[in-house]
Coordinates of C-alpha atoms and ligand atoms in Angstrom, one line a residue:
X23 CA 1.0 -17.0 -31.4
X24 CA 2.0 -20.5 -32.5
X25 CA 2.9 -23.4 -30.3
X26 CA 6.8 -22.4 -30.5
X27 CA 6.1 -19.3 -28.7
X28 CA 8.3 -20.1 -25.3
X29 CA 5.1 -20.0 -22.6
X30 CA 6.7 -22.5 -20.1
X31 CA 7.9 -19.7 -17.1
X32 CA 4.0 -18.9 -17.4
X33 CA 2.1 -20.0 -14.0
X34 CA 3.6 -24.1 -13.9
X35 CA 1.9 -24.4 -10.6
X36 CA -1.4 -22.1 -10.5
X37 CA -2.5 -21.1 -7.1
X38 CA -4.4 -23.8 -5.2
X39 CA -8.4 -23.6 -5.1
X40 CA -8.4 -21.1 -7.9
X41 CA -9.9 -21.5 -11.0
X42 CA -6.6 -21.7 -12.7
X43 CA -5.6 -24.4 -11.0
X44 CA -9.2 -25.8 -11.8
X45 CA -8.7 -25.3 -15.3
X46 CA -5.0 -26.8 -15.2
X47 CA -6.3 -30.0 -13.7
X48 CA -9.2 -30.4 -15.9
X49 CA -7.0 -29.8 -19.2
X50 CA -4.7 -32.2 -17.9
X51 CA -7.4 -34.9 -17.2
X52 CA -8.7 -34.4 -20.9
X53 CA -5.2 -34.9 -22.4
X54 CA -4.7 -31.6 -23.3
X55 CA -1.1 -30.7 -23.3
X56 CA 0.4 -28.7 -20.4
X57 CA 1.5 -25.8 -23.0
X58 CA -2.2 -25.1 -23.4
X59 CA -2.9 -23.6 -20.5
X60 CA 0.1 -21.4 -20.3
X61 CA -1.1 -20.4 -23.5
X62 CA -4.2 -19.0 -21.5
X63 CA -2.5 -17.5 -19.0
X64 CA 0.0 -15.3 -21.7
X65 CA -3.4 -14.6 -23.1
X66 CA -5.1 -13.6 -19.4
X67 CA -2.1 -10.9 -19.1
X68 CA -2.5 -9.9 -22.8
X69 CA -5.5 -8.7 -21.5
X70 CA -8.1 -11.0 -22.8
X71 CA -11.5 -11.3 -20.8
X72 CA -13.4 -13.7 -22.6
X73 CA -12.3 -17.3 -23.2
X74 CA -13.5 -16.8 -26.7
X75 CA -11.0 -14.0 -27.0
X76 CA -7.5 -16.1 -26.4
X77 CA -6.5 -16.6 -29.9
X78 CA -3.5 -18.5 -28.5
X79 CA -6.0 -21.6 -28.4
X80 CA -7.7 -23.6 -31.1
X81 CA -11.3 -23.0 -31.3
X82 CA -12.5 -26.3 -30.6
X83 CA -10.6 -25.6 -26.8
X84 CA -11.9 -22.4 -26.1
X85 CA -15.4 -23.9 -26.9
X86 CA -14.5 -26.4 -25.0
X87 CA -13.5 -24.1 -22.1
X88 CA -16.5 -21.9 -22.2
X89 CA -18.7 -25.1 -21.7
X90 CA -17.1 -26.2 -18.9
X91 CA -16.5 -23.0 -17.5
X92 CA -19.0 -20.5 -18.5
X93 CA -17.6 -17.6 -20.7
X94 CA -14.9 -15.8 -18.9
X95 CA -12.6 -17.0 -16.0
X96 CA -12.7 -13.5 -14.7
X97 CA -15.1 -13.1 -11.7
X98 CA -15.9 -9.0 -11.3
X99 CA -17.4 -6.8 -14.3
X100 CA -17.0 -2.9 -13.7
X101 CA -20.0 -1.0 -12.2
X102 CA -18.1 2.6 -12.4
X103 CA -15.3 4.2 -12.5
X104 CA -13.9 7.7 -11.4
X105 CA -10.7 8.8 -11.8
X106 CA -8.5 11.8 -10.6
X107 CA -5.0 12.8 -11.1
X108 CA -3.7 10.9 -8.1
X109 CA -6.0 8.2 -7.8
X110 CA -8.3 5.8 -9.9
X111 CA -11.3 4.1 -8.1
X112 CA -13.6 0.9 -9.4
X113 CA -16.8 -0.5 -8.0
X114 CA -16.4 -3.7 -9.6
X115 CA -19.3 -6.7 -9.2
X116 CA -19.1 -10.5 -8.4
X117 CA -21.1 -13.0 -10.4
X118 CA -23.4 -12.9 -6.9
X119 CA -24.1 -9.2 -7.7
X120 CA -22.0 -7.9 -4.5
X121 CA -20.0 -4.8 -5.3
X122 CA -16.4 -3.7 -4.1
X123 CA -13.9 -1.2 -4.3
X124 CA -10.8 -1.1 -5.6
X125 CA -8.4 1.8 -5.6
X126 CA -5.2 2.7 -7.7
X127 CA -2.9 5.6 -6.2
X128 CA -0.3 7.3 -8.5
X129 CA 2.6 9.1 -6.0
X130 CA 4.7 11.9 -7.6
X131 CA 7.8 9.3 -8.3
X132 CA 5.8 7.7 -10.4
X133 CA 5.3 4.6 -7.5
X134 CA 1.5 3.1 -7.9
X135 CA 0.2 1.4 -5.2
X136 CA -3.2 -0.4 -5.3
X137 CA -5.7 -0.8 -2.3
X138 CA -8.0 -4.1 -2.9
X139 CA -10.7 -5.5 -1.2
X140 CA -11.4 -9.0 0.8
X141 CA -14.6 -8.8 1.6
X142 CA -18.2 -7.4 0.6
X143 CA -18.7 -5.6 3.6
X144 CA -17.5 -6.7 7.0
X145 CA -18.9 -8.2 10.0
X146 CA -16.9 -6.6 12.5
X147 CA -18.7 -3.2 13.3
X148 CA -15.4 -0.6 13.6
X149 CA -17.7 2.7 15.1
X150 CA -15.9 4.7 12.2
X151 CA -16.1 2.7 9.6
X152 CA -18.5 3.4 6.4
X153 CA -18.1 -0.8 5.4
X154 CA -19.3 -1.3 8.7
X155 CA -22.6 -0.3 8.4
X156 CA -23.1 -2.9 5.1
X157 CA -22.6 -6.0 7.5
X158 CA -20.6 -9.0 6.0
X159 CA -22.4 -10.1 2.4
X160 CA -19.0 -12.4 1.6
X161 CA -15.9 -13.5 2.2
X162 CA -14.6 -12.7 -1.8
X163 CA -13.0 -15.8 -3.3
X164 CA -9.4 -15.9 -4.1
X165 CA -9.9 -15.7 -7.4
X166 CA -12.1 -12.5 -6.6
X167 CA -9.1 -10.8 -4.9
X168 CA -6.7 -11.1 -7.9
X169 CA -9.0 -10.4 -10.5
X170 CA -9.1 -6.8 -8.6
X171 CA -5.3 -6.5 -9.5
X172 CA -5.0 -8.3 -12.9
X173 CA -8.3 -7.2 -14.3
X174 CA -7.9 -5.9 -17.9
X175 CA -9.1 -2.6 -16.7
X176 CA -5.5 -2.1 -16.3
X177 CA -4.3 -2.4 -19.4
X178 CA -1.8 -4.8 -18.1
X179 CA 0.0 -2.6 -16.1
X180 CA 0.8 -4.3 -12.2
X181 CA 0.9 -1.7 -9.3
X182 CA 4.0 -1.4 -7.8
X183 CA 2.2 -2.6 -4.4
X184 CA -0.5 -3.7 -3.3
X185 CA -2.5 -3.6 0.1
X186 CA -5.1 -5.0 1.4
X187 CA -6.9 -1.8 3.2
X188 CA -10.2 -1.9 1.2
X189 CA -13.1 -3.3 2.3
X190 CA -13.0 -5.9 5.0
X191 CA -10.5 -7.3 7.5
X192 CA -8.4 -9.3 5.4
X193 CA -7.6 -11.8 8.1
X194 CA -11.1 -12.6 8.7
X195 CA -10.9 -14.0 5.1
X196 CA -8.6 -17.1 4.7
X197 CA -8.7 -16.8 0.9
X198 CA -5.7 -14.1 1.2
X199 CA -3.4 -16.7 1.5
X200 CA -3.9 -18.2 -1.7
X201 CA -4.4 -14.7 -3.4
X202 CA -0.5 -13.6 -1.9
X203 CA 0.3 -16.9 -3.4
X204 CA -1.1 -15.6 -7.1
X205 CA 0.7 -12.1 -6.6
X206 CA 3.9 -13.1 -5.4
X207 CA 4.1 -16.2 -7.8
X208 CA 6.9 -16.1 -10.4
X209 CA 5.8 -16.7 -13.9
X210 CA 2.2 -14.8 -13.2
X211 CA 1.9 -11.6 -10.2
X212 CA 5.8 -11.7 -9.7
X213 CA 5.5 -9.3 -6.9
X214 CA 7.6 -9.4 -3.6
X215 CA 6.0 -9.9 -0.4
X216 CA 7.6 -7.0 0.2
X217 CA 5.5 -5.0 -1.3
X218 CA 2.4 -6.3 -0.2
X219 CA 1.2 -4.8 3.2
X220 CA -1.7 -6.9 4.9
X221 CA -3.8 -4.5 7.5
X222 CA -6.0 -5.7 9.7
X223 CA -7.7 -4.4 12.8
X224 CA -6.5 -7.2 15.1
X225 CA -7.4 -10.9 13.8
X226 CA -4.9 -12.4 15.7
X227 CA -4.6 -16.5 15.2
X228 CA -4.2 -15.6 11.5
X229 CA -1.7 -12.9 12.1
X230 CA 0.1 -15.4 13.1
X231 CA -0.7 -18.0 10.5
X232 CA 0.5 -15.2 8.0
X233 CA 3.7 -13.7 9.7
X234 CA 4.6 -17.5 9.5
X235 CA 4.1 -18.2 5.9
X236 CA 5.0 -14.7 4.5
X237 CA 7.6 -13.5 6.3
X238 CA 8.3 -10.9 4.2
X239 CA 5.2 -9.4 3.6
X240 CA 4.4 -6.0 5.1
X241 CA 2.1 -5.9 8.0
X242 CA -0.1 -3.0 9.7
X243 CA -1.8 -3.1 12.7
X244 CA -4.7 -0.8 13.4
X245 CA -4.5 0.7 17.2
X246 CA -6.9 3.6 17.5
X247 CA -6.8 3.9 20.9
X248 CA -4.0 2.3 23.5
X249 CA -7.0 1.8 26.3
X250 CA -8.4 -1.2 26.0
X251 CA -12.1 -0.3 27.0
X252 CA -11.7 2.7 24.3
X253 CA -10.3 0.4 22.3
X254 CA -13.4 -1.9 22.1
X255 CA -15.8 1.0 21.3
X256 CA -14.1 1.9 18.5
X257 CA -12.6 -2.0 17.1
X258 CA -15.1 -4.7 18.6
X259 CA -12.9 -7.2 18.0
X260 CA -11.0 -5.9 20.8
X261 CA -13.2 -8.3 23.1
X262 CA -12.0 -11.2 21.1
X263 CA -8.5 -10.8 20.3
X264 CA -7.1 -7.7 22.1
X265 CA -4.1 -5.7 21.3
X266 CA -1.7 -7.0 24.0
X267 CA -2.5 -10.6 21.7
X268 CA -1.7 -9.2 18.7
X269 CA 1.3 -7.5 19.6
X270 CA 2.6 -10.5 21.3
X271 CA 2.6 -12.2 17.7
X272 CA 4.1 -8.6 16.4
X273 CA 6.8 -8.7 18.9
X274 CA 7.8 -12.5 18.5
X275 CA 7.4 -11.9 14.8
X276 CA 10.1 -9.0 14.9
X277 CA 12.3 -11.2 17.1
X278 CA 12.2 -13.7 14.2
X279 CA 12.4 -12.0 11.1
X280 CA 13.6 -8.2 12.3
X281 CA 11.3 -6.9 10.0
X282 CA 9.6 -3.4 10.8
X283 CA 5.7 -3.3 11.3
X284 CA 3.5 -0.4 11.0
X285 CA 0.2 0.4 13.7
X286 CA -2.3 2.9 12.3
X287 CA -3.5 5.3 14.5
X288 CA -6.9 6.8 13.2
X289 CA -6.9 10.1 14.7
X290 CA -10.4 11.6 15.9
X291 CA -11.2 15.0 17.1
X292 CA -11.9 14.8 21.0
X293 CA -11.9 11.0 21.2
X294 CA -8.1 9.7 20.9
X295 CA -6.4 12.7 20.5
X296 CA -5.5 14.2 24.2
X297 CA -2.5 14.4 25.6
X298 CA -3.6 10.6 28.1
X299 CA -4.1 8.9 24.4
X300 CA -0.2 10.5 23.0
X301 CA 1.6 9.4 26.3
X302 CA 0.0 6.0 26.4
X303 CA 0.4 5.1 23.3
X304 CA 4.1 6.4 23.7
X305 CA 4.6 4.1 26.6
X306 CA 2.7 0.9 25.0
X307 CA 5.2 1.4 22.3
X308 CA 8.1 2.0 24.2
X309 CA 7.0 -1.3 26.0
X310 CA 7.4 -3.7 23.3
X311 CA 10.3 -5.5 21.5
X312 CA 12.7 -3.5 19.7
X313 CA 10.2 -0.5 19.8
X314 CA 12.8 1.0 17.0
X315 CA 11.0 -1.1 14.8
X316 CA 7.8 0.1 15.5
X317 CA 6.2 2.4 12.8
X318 CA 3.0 5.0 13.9
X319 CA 1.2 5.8 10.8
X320 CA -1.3 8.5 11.6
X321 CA -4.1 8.6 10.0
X322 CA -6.8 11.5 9.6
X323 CA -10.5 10.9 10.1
X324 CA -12.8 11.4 7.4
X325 CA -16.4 11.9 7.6
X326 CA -18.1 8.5 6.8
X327 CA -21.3 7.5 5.4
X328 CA -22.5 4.9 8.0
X329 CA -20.0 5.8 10.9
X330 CA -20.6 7.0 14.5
X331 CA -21.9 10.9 13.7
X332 CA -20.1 12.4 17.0
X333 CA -17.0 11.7 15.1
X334 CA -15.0 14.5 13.6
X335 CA -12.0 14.9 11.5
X336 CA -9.1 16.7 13.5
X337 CA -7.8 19.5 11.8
X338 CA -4.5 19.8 9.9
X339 CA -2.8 21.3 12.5
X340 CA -4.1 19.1 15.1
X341 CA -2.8 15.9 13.2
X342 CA 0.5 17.5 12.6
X343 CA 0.9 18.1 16.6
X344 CA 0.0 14.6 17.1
X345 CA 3.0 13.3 15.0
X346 CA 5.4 16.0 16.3
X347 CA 4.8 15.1 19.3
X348 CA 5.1 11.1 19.2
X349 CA 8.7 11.6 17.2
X350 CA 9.4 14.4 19.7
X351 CA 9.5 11.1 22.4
X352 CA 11.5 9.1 20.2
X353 CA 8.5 7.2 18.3
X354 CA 8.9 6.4 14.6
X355 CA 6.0 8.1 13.2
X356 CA 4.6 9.6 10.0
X357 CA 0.8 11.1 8.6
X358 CA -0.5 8.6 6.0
X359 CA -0.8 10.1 2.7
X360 CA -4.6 10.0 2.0
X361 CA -5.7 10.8 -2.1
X362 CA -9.3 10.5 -3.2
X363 CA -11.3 12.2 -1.0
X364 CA -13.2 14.3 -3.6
X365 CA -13.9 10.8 -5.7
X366 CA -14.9 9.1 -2.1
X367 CA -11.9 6.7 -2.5
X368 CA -12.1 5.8 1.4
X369 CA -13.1 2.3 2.3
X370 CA -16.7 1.8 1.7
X371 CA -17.6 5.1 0.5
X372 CA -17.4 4.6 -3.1
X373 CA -19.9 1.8 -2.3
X374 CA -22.4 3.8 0.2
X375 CA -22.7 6.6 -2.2
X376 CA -23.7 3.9 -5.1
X377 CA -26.4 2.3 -3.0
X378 CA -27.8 6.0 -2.0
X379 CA -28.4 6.8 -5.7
X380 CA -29.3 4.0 -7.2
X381 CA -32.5 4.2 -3.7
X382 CA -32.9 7.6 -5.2
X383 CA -33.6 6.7 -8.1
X384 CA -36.0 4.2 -7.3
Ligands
SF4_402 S1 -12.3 -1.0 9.7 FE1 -11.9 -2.8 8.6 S2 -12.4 -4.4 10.1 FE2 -13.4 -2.6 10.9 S3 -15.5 -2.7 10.0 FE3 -14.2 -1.5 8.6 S4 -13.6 -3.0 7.1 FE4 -14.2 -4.1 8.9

């Protein structure tokens, strides 16, 4: 590529705290024309890992680069792979040596969606929850969070949507925001709020902070159970921010914007599945604004590496019943699609089963 190429759309205004921006600013301070670091970018989404690799730049800059920067601006290296016909998981690494999961999903119509991660581990000690048992090693940086999505792994192709359901609770993390800034911005990620779904088990001060800022992106909320004392059992951050708070920023959020939200409803044998848990949940629904807009994806328990052991997954039939009989009382509801199980491609799993070999094979 020579300097005519037409790189100016590329990423004017890089997200802030990233090591883009970083980059920008310290090109900019060396007298280094702007086109120079969109030249980097084009060569980012070309695929190129290594700064040593974008051909776009004189030699002399990418040595320059490398020295200031250390040899790639890419933060994860892949640990394995597995892939299926429906679904394509990575244990990718951090420079610290902490390891997460990303997943890829491929639906029938050809839609991809990709589940990422925002945290190593998590702190907050969900009962059924295999990242659970790994504590919170890191909150990942937001350059940590795109590099899941635009990592050359992926031969440049973008998933059609993106959510943040790996491991962690998003909103614990406050680098998410400037991650949605990197996907959604035009000239780099380009991809609508929209299509970007944020779930969280209840963080609710930054629920707030992000219905406010991104309106448009797509929000679930993870329920479980609709008594509070169950609740806490099985979500410990009940205690801190319970539901009735976090639907309260739901309900003024739909009021604003009219924008449908979703609540997961993790279905377990014997625990949350009786006929009390259906009708109460029917009637905390029911309760809130514009309950139309309301959205019960149900969700099937797996077995997890790390979770509470008296928990069981409900059978097909039973899961079925569940949704039959919530839109039976005039509740939006659906069964989430789950792919991956035979690769472990459920939050935290990929990860567990890594640890328990490489101990093995100590
Ligand atoms: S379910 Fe989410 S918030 Fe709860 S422990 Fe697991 S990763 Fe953390």
């Amino acid at each position: 590529m020579t300097q005519k190429m037409n790189v100016s759309g590329l990423l004017p205004n890089p997200p802030t705290g990233g090591i883009l921006e970083n980059i920008q600013s310290y090109l900019k301070n060396s007298g280094i024309p702007s086109y120079r670091f969109q030249q980097l970018v084009y060569s980012l989404q070309q695929g190129c890992i290594d700064f040593k690799d974008a051909k776009e730049l004189p030699k002399p800059l990418r040595e320059q680069l490398i020295s200031e920067f250390g040899t790639t601006p890419i933060p994860l290296h892949i640990i394995e792979s597995h892939s299926s016909k429906q679904v394509e998981k990575v244990l990718f690494e951090t420079k610290a040596k902490a390891k997460i999961e990303t997943v890829l999903s491929h639906y029938r119509t050809g839609w991809t969606s990709m589940c990422i991660s925002s945290q190593c581990g998590c702190g907050l000690g969900c009962s059924f929850c295999a990242t659970a048992a790994m504590g919170l090693m890191k909150n990942l940086t937001a350059d940590e969070i795109c590099a899941q999505v635009f990592h050359p792994y992926w031969q440049k192709r973008l998933p059609d949507s993106i959510a943040f359901m790996g491991m962690g609770e998003a909103l614990a993390n406050p680098n998410i925001f400037t991650a949605i800034e990197a996907f959604t911005a035009k000239g780099y990620g380009g991809i609508s709020q929209r299509r970007i779904t944020v779930s969280t088990v209840g963080f609710a001060p930054n629920l707030e902070q992000l219905v406010q800022k991104y309106p448009h992106v797509t929000i679930t909320l993870s329920v479980h159970s609709p008594f509070s004392k169950q609740r806490a059992e099985l979500i410990p951050l009940e205690n801190k921010f319970p539901l009735a708070d976090n639907l309260a920023v739901l309900n003024s959020y739909v009021k604003a914007f009219n924008r449908k939200v979703y609540l997961a409803y993790l279905l377990i044998k014997g625990i949350n599945d009786t006929d009390e848990h259906l009708n109460a949940l029917v009637d905390l629904i029911k309760s809130q604004y514009r309950p139309e807009l309301y959205h019960v994806s149900v969700i099937r328990y797996n077995n997890a590496l790390g979770a509470n052991p008296a928990y069981q997954q409900p059978s097909a039939e039973g899961i079925s019943k569940f949704v039959e009989r919530l839109q039976s009382q005039g509740i939006h509801a659906t069964r989430r699609t789950q792919f991956g199980s035979g690769i472990e491609a459920a939050c935290g799993q990929l990860h567990a089963k890594y640890e328990q070999k490489r101990k093995g094979n100590k």
